[in-house]
C-alpha positions in Angstrom: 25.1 85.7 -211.6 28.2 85.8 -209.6 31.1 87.6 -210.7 34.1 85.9 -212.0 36.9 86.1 -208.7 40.3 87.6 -210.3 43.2 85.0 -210.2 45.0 87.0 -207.5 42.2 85.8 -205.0 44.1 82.5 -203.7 42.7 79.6 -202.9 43.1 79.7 -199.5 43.9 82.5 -196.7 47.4 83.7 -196.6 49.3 85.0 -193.5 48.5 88.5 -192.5 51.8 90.2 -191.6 51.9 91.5 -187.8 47.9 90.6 -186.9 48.5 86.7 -185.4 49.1 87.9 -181.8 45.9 90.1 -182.1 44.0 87.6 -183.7 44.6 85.1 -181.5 44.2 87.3 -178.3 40.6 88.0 -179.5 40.2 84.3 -180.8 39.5 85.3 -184.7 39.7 82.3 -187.1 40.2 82.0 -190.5 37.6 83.5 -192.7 34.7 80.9 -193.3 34.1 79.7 -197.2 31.2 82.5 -197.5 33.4 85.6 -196.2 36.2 83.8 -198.4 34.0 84.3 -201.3 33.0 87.4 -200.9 36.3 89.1 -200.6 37.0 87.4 -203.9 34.2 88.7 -205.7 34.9 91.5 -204.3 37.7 92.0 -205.9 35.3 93.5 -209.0 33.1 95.5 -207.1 33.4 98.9 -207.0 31.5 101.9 -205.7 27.9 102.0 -207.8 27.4 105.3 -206.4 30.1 106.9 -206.9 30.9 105.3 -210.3 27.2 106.1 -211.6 27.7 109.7 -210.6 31.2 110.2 -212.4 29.8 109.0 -215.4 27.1 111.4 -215.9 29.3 113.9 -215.4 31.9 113.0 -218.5 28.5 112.5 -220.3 27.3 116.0 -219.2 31.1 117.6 -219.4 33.5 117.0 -216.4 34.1 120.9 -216.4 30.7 122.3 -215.6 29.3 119.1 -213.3 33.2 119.0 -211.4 32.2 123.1 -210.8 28.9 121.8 -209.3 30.0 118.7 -207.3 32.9 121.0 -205.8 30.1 123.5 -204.6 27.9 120.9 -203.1 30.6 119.5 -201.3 32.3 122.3 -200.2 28.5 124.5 -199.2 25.7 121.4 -199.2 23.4 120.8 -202.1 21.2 123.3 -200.6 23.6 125.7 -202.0 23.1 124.2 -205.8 19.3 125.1 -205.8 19.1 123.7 -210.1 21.5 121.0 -209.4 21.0 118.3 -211.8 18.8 115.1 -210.1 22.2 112.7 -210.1 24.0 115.1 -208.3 21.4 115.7 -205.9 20.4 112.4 -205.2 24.1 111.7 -204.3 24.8 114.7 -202.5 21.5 114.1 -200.4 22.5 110.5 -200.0 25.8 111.2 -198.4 24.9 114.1 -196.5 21.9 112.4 -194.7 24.1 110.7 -191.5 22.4 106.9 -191.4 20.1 106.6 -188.6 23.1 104.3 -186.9 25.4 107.1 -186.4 26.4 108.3 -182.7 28.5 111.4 -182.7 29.1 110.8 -178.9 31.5 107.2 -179.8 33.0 109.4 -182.9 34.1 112.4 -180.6 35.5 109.8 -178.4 37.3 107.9 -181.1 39.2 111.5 -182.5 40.5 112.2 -179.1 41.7 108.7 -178.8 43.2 108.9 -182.3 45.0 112.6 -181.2 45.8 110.7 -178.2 47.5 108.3 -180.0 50.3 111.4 -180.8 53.4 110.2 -183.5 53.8 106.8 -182.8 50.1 106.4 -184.0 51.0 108.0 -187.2 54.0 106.4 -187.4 52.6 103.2 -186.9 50.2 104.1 -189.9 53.2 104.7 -191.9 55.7 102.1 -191.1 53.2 99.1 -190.6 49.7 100.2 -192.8 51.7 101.7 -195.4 54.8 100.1 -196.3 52.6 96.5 -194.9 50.3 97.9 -197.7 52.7 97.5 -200.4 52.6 93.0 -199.7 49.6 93.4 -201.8 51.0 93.0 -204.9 47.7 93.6 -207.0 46.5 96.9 -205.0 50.1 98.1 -206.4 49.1 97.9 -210.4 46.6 100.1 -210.0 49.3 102.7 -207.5 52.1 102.3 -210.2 49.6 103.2 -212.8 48.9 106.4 -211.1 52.2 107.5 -210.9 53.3 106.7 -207.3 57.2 105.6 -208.4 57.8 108.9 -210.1 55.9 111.5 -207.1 57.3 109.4 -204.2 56.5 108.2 -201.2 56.3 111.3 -198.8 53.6 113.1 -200.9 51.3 110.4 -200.9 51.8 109.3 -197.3 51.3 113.1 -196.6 48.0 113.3 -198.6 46.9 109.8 -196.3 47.7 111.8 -193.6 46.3 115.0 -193.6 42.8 113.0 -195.1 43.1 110.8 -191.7 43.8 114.1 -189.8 40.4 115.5 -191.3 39.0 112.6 -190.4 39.9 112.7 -186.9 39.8 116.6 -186.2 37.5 117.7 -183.4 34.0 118.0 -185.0 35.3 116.6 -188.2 32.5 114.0 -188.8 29.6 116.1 -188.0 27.6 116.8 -191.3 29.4 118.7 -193.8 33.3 118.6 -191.5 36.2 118.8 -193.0 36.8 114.9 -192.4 33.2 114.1 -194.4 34.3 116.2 -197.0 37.9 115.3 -197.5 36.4 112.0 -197.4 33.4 112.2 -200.3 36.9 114.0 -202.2 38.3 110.7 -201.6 35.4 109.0 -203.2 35.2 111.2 -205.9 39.3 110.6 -206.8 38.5 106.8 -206.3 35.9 106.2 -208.7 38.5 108.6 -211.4 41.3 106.2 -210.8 39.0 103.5 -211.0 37.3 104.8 -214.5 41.0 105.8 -215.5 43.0 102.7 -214.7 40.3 100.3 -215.5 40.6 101.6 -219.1 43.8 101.4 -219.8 45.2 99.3 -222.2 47.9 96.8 -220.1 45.4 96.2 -217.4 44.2 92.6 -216.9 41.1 92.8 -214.9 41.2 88.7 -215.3 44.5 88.4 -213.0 43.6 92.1 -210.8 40.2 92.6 -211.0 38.8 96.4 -210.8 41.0 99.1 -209.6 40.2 100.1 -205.9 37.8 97.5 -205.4 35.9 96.4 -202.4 38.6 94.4 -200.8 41.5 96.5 -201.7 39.2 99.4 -199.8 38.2 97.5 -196.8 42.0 96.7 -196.1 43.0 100.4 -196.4 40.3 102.0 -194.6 40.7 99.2 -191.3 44.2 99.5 -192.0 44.2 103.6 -192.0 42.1 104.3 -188.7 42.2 100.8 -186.5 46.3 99.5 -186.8 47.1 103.1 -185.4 45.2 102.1 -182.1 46.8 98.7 -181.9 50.4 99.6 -182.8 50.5 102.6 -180.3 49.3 100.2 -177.7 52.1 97.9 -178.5 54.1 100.8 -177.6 52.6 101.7 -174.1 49.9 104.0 -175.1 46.5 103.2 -172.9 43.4 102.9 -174.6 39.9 101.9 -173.1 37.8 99.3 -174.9 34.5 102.1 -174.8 37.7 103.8 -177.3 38.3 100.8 -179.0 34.8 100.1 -179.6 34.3 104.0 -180.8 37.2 103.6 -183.2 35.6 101.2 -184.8 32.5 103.2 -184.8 34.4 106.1 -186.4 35.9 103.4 -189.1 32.4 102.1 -190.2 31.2 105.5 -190.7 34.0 106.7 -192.5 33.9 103.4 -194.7 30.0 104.2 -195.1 31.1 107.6 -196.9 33.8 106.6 -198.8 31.4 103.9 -200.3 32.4 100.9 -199.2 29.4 98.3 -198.9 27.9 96.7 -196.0 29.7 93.0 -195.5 32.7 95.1 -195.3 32.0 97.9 -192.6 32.8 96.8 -188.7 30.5 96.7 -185.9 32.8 96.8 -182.9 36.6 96.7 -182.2 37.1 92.9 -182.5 35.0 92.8 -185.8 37.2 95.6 -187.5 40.4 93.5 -186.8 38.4 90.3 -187.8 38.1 92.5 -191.4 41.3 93.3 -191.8 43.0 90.4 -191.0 40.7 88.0 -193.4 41.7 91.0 -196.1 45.1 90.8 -195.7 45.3 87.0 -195.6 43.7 87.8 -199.5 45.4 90.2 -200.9 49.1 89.8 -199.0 51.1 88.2 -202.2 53.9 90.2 -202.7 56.0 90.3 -205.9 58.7 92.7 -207.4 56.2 95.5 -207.4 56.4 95.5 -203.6 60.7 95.9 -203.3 59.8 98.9 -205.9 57.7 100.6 -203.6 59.0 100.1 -200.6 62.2 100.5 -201.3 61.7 104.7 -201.9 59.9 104.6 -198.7 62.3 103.2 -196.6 64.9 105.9 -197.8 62.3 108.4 -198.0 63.2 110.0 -194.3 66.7 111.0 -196.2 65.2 113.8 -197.6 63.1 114.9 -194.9 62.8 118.6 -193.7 65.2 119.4 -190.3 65.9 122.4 -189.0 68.1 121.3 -186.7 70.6 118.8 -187.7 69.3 117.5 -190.4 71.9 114.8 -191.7 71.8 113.1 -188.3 68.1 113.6 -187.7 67.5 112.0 -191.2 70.1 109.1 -190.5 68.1 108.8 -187.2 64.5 108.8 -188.7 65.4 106.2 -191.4 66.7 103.5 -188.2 63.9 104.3 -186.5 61.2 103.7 -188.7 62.7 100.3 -190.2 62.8 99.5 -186.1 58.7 99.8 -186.4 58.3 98.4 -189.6 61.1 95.4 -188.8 59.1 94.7 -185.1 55.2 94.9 -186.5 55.7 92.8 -189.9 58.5 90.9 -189.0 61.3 89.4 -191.1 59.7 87.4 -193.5 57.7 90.7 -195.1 60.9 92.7 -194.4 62.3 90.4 -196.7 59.7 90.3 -199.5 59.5 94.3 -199.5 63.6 94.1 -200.1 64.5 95.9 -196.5 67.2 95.0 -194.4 66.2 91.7 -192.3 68.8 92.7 -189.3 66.7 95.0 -187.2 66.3 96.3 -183.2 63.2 96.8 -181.7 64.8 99.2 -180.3 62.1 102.5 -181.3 59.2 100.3 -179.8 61.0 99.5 -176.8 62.4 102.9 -176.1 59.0 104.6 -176.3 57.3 101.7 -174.7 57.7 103.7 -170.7 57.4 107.1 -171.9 54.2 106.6 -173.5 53.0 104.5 -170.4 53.8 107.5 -168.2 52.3 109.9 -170.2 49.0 107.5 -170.3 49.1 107.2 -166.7 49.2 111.0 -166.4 46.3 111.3 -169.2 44.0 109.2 -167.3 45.0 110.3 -163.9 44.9 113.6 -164.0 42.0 115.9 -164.5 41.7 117.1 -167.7 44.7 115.2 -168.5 43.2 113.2 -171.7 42.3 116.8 -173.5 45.8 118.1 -172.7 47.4 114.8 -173.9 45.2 114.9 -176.9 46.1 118.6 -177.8 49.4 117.7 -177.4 48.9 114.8 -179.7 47.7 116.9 -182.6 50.0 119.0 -182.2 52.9 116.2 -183.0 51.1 115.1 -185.8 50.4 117.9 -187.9 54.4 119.0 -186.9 54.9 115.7 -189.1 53.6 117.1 -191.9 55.9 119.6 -192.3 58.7 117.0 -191.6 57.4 115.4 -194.7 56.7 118.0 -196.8 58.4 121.6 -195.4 56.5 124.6 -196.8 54.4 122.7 -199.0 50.8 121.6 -198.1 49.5 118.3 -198.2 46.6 118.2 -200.9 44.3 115.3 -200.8 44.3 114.3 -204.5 47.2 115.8 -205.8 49.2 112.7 -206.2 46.6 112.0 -208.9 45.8 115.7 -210.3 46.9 114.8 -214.2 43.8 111.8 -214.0 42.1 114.9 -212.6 42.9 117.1 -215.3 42.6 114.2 -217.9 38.3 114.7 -216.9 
């Protein structure tokens, strides 16, 4: 029996903000009737997995299985010699790399991604992130996990230092710090899921299950592939072999944080084919949208300066409605409630200094290492923009669903 599509699956495809140039170039249509379909039904699917595991463990008690899975995750099941058979199934599932896996393309992908330096991250910010918040149905389940009252910055900083796992040198090899930040991901998933589905003013009917399929696929192409193609758009070089390897690095990221099959990409132009027929499904934005984006585009008021800090934060906050204003345009500057008179004057500005700096990367010997030491560098500085002292912990936006197991 197929499952019953939610009512915020339209009819037919919407616009995808910022994609129709790209889409075009690579000569991507609109989703056929069966990949319509199936990111509608998708829309109730979640992570079988995941979702099987996390139940045992409230039938078990969520304090002495949460001990266990922390241990496995953090040492290898190995190091749980009497774990339980559910946890070890899991834990050998996900730490078993599929046969497909080629460490070479992923290696190749994180440099690219550090390569990629701020306007990479910023592009993730300005144009997955705040983009992210047209998706009007994805939002009931962020409002119901308290993202109005922690703010933007904290949860932006917790994507980011989970995409910085993710591309750290070495970070995908069995048992790195990206594949575990990532199975963490998982883990908080399927809670929210568990948590939100429950709860009493949430129509599954109209939304369908909290961080479903779709909503996942969108994030994850969103997270790791629109960094490569906004920093392009801004004069950074990238190969298609890197390209290709991104998209590598995507579907085995997406095959760890449990998202299925039909969903995962098998090469650049496939993981833009994903998340533009995602988009032009769950792009409908309503008043939820204008309430979280609205924080965001302020959020750069309160950032952390040493130096200057009222002009730097003035500064920041033009600059990153520049990058949101020139990637989605007016019309979804508009629906998120952000001003529709905007330069492109960011973009355009770092436009020759990253194509100098690329020309120097690929040039010079050993230039792409330095440039993607250097790129690092810039992004884990942002951090600390974001946050100051305070580390970014992957979760803690939604520690008292945490607690609540």
């Amino acid at each position: 029996m197929k499952p019953t599509v939610p009512h915020r699956h339209p009819s037919t495809p919407r616009r995808a903000p910022g994609l129709r140039p790209l889409a075009a170039l690579l000569g991507l249509s609109e989703p056929s009737r069966e990949q319509w379909n199936v990111l509608g039904e998708s829309l109730v699917v979640g992570d079988s997995a995941m979702d099987a595991l996390v139940e045992w463990m409230y039938r078990e008690g969520m304090a002495q299985t949460r001990e266990l899975f922390d241990r496995a995750l953090r040492e290898g099941i190995a190091a749980v010699p009497d774990a339980p058979e559910p946890l070890r199934a899991f834990f050998v599932e996900v730490q078993t790399p599929p046969a497909w896996v080629d460490y070479a393309k992923i290696a190749c992908a994180e440099q690219a991604f550090q390569r990629g330096g701020i306007d990479g991250i910023y592009i993730a910010r300005d144009v997955s992130f705040l983009g992210g918040y047209l998706a009007s149905g994805f939002n009931q389940t962020l409002i119901r996990t308290g993202a109005l009252e922690k703010g933007p910055a904290k949860r932006f900083a917790e994507t980011l230092q989970w995409a910085l796992d993710v591309t750290s040198d070495g970070g995908m090899l069995p048992r790195g710090i990206g594949c575990r930040s990532t199975i963490q991901v998982r883990f908080i998933h399927a809670l929210v899921r568990r948590h939100v589905a429950a709860a009493p003013d949430w129509r599954a009917e109209e939304w369908g299950l909290p961080i479903n399929q779709t909503d996942m696929a969108a994030t994850l192409v969103g997270a790791l592939i629109a960094p490569f193609v906004g920093a392009m758009s801004m004069g950074v070089v990238v190969s298609r072999r890197e390209l290709d390897a991104a998209a590598h690095l995507t579907r085995y990221v997406g095959w760890l944080i449990g998202v299925d099959e039909p969903l995962l990409p098998g090469n650049f132009r496939e993981a833009v084919r994903i998340l533009q027929h995602s988009l032009s499904a769950i792009t409908n934005p309503d008043e939820t949208s204008k309430q979280l984006a609205l924080p965001m585009a302020d959020d750069p008021l309160s950032w952390h300066y040493s130096v200057l800090p009222g002009i730097r934060r003035r500064i920041a906050r033009a600059q990153h409605l520049s990058i949101a204003g020139t990637f989605l345009g007016p019309t979804a500057m508009v629906r998120l409630g952000l001003p529709s008179q905007w330069r492109p004057w960011y973009p355009m500005l770092r436009v020759p200094v990253n194509l100098i700096r690329s020309a120097i990367a690929w040039t010079v010997p050993g230039g792409r290492v330095r440039s993607a030491r250097r790129g690092r560098r810039v992004q884990t500085a942002f951090l600390r923009t974001l946050l100051g002292d305070h580390p970014a912990v992957i979760g803690a936006s939604a520690r008292h669903i945490d607690r609540a197991a």
